[in-house]
Coordinates of C-alpha atoms in Angstrom, one line a residue:
X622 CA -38.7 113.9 105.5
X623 CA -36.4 116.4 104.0
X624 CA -33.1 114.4 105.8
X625 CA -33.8 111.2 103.7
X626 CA -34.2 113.4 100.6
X627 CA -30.7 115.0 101.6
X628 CA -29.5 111.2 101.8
X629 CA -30.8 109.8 98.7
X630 CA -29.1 112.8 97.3
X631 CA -25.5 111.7 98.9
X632 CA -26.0 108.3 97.7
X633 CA -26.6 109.2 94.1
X634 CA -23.7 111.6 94.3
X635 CA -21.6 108.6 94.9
X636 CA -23.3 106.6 92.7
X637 CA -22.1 109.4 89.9
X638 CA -19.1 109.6 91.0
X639 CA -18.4 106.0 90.7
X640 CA -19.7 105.2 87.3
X641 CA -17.4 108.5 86.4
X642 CA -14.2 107.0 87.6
X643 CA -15.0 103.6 85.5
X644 CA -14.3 105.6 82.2
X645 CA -11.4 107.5 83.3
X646 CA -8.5 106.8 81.9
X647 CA -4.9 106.4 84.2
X648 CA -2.5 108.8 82.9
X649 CA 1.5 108.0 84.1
X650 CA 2.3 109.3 87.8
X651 CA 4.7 112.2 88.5
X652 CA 5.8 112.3 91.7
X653 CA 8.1 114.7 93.5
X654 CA 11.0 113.7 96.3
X655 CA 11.3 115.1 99.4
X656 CA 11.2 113.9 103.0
X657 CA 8.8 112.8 105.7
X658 CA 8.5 113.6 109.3
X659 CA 7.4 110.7 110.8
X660 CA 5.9 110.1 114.2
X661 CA 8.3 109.4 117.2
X662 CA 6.5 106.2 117.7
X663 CA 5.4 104.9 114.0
X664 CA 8.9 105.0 111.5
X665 CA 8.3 104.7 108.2
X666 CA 9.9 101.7 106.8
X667 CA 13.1 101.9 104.0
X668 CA 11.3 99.2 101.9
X669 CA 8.0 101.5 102.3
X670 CA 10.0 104.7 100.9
X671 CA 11.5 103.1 98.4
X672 CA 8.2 101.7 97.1
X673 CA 6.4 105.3 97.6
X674 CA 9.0 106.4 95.6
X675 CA 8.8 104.1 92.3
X676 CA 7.0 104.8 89.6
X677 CA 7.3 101.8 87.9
X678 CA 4.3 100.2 87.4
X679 CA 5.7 96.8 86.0
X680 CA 3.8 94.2 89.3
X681 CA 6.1 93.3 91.8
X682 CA 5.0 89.2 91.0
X683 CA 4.6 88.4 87.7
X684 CA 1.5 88.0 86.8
X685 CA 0.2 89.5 89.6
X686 CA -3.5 91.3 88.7
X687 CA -4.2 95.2 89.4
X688 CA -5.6 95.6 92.8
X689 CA -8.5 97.9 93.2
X690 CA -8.7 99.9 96.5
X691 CA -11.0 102.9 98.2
X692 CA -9.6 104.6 100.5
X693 CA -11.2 107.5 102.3
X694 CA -10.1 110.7 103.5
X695 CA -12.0 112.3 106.7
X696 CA -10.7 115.5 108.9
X697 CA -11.7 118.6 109.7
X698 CA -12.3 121.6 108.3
X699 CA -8.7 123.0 106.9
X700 CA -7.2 120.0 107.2
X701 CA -6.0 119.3 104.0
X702 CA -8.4 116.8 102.7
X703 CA -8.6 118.6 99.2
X704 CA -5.3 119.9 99.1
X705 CA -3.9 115.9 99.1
X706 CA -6.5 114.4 96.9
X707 CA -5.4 116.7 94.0
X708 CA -1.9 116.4 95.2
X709 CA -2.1 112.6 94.5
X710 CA -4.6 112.4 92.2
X711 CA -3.5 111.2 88.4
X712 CA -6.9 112.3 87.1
X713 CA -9.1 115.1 87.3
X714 CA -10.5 115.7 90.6
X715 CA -14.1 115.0 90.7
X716 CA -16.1 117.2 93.3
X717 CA -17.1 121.2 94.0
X718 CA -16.2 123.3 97.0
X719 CA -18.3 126.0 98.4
X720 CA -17.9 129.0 101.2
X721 CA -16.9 128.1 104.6
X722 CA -19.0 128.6 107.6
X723 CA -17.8 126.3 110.3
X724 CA -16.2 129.2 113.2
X725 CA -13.2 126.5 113.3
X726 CA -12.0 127.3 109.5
X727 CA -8.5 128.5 110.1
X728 CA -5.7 129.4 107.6
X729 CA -8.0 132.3 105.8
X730 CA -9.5 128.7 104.4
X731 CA -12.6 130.8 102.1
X732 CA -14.0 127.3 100.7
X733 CA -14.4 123.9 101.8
X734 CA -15.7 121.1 100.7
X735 CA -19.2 120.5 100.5
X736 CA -19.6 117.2 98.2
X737 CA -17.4 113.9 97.8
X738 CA -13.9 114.3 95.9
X739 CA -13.0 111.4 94.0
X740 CA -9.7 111.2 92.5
X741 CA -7.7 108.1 91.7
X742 CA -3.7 107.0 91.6
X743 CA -1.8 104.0 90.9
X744 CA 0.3 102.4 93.6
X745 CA 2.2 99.3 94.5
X746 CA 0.3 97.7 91.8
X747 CA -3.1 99.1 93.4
X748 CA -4.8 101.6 91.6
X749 CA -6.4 103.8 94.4
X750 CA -9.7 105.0 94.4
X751 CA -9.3 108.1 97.0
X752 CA -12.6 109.7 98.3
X753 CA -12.5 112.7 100.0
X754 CA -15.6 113.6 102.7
X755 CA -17.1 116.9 103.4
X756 CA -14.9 119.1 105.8
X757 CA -18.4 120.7 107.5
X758 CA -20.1 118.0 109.9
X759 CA -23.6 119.2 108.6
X760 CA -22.1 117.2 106.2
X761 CA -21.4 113.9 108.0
X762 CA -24.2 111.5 107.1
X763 CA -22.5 111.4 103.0
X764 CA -19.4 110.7 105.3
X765 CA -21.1 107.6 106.4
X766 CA -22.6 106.6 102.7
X767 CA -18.9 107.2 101.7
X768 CA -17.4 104.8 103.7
X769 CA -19.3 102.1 102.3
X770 CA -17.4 99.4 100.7
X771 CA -13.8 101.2 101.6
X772 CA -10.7 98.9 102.2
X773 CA -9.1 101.9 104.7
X774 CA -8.8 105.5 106.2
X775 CA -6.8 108.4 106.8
X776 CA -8.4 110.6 109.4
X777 CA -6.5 114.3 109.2
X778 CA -6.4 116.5 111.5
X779 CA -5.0 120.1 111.5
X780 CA -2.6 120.6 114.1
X781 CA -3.5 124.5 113.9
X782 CA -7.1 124.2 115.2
X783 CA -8.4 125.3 119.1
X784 CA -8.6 122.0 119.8
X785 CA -6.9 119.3 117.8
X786 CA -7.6 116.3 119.9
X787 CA -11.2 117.5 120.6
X788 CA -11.4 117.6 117.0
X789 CA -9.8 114.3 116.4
X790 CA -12.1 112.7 119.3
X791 CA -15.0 113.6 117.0
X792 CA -13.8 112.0 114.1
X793 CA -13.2 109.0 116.4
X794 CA -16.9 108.4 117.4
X795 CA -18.1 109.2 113.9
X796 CA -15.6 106.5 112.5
X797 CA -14.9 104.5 115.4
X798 CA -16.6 101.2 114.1
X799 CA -15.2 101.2 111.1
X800 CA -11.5 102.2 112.2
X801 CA -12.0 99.2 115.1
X802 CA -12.6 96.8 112.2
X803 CA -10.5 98.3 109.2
X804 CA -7.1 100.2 109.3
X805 CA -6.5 103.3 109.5
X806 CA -3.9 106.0 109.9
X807 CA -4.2 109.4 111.5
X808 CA -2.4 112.2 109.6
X809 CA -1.9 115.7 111.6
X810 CA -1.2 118.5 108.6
X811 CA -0.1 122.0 109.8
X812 CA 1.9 120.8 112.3
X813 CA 5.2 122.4 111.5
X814 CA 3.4 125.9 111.0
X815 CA 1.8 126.2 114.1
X816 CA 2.7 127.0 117.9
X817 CA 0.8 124.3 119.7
X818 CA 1.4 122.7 122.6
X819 CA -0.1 119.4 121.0
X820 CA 2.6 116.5 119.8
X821 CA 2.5 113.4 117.6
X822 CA 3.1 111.4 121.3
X823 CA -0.5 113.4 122.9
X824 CA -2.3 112.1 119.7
X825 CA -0.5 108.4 119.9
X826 CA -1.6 108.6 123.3
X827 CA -5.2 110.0 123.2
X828 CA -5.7 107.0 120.5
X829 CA -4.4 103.9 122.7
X830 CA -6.5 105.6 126.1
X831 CA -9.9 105.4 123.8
X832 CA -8.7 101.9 122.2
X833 CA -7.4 102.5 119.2
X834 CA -4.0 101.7 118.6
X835 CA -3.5 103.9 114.3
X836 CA -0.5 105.1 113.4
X837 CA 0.1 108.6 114.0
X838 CA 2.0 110.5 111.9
X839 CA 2.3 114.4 110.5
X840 CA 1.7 115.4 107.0
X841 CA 2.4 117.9 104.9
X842 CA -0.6 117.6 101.9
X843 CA 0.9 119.3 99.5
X844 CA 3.5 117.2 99.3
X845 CA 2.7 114.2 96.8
X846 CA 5.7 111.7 98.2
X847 CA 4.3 112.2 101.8
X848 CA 0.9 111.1 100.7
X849 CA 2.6 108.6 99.0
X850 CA 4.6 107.2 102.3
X851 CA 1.2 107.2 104.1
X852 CA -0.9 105.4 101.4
X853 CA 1.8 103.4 101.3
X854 CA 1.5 102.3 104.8
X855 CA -2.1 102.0 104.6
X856 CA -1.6 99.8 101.9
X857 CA 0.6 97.4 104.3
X858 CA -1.9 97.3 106.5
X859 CA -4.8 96.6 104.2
X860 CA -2.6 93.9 102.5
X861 CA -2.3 92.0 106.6
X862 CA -5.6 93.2 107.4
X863 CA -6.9 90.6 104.2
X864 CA -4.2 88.0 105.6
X865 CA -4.5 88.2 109.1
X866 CA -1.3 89.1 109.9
X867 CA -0.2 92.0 112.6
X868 CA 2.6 93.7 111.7
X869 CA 4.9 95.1 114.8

């Protein structure tokens, strides 16, 4: 009895956030350059960087009409779900964070998210409505309400953690039917700062053993241009997902 409490609490959470976001007004972006390490398998496109990059927002077809698009954010704990959402984010960032428990928090991370974030940015004609999920997994079932309705994910994992692909294999199962039916892109953050015998080739791999076949590719989520080369990509793939196209 007290779970489905809990759950009607998640869903109304969401609900709030959403009719928030409706009245929010989209201020102009400001983004800063820098590069992105890619994965040795998944290059990121010329055309996509130079698209990440503008900031106009004039439509790329005349005429063409706004396109609205949730995306979610899921990882573990430390992974740098809330550090990109306000990194990308043209608004406010809507959500709370609250002491972390889990024995995996690494980086001296003292909070972690305990609600939804909701921020929002405009790209490639798309404004993106970005939702971030809970880093704990006593968390998971708002995860699940979350994803509700999304057009694609990034799953991010910290590179720094005892067990990255463990971790990542967890995130796999809890968002394995929706990532086998809608696209998605893993994102390893901390990968540069950490001694790990882990590489973006062990995660590629790891993926296309359990079936999956996402791009893998590392992150730094502070950075707002990375974000923007990954959202980017997502976008490409939501945009062929809608036409049925595969893209090499």
């Amino acid at each position: 009895m007290q779970q489905a409490t809990t759950s009607i609490s998640a869903v109304q959470i969401a609900h709030n956030i959403e009719k928030r976001r409706l009245f929010i007004e989209k201020p102009q972006s400001q983004a800063h350059v820098t590069n992105m390490k890619d994965a040795p398998i998944y290059k990121t496109r010329p055309a996509v960087l130079q698209r990440a990059q503008n900031q106009d927002r004039t439509p790329l077809l005349k005429g063409e009409p706004v396109k609205e698009v949730k995306i979610i954010l899921a990882g573990n704990v430390g992974s740098g779900k809330s550090t990109a959402i306000r990194a990308i984010s043209e608004i406010p960032v809507i959500g709370s964070d609250a002491k972390a428990i889990e024995r995996n928090a690494l980086h001296n991370k003292e909070s972690t998210t305990v609600s939804i974030e909701y921020g929002m940015a405009y790209l490639d004609n798309s404004n993106l409505h970005i939702y971030s999920t809970p880093g704990q997994r006593r968390f998971d079932f708002m995860a699940d309400v979350l994803c509700k309705g999304a057009h694609g994910m990034v799953v991010m994992i910290d590179n720094g953690c005892r067990d990255p692909l463990n971790e990542m294999d967890y995130y796999l199962h809890q968002h394995g039917r929706f990532l086998q039916n809608y696209p998605g892109i893993i994102a390893i953050t901390h990968f540069d700062d950490n001694n790990t015998d882990t590489s973006l080739l062990d995660y590629s791999t790891y993926l296309l053993k359990h079936g999956l076949a996402c791009p893998v590719v590392s992150l730094d989520a502070r950075n707002t241009l990375e974000i923007k080369q990954v959202l980017m990509n997502l976008l490409l793939q939501i945009g062929d997902f809608k036409t049925g196209k595969k893209r090499a």
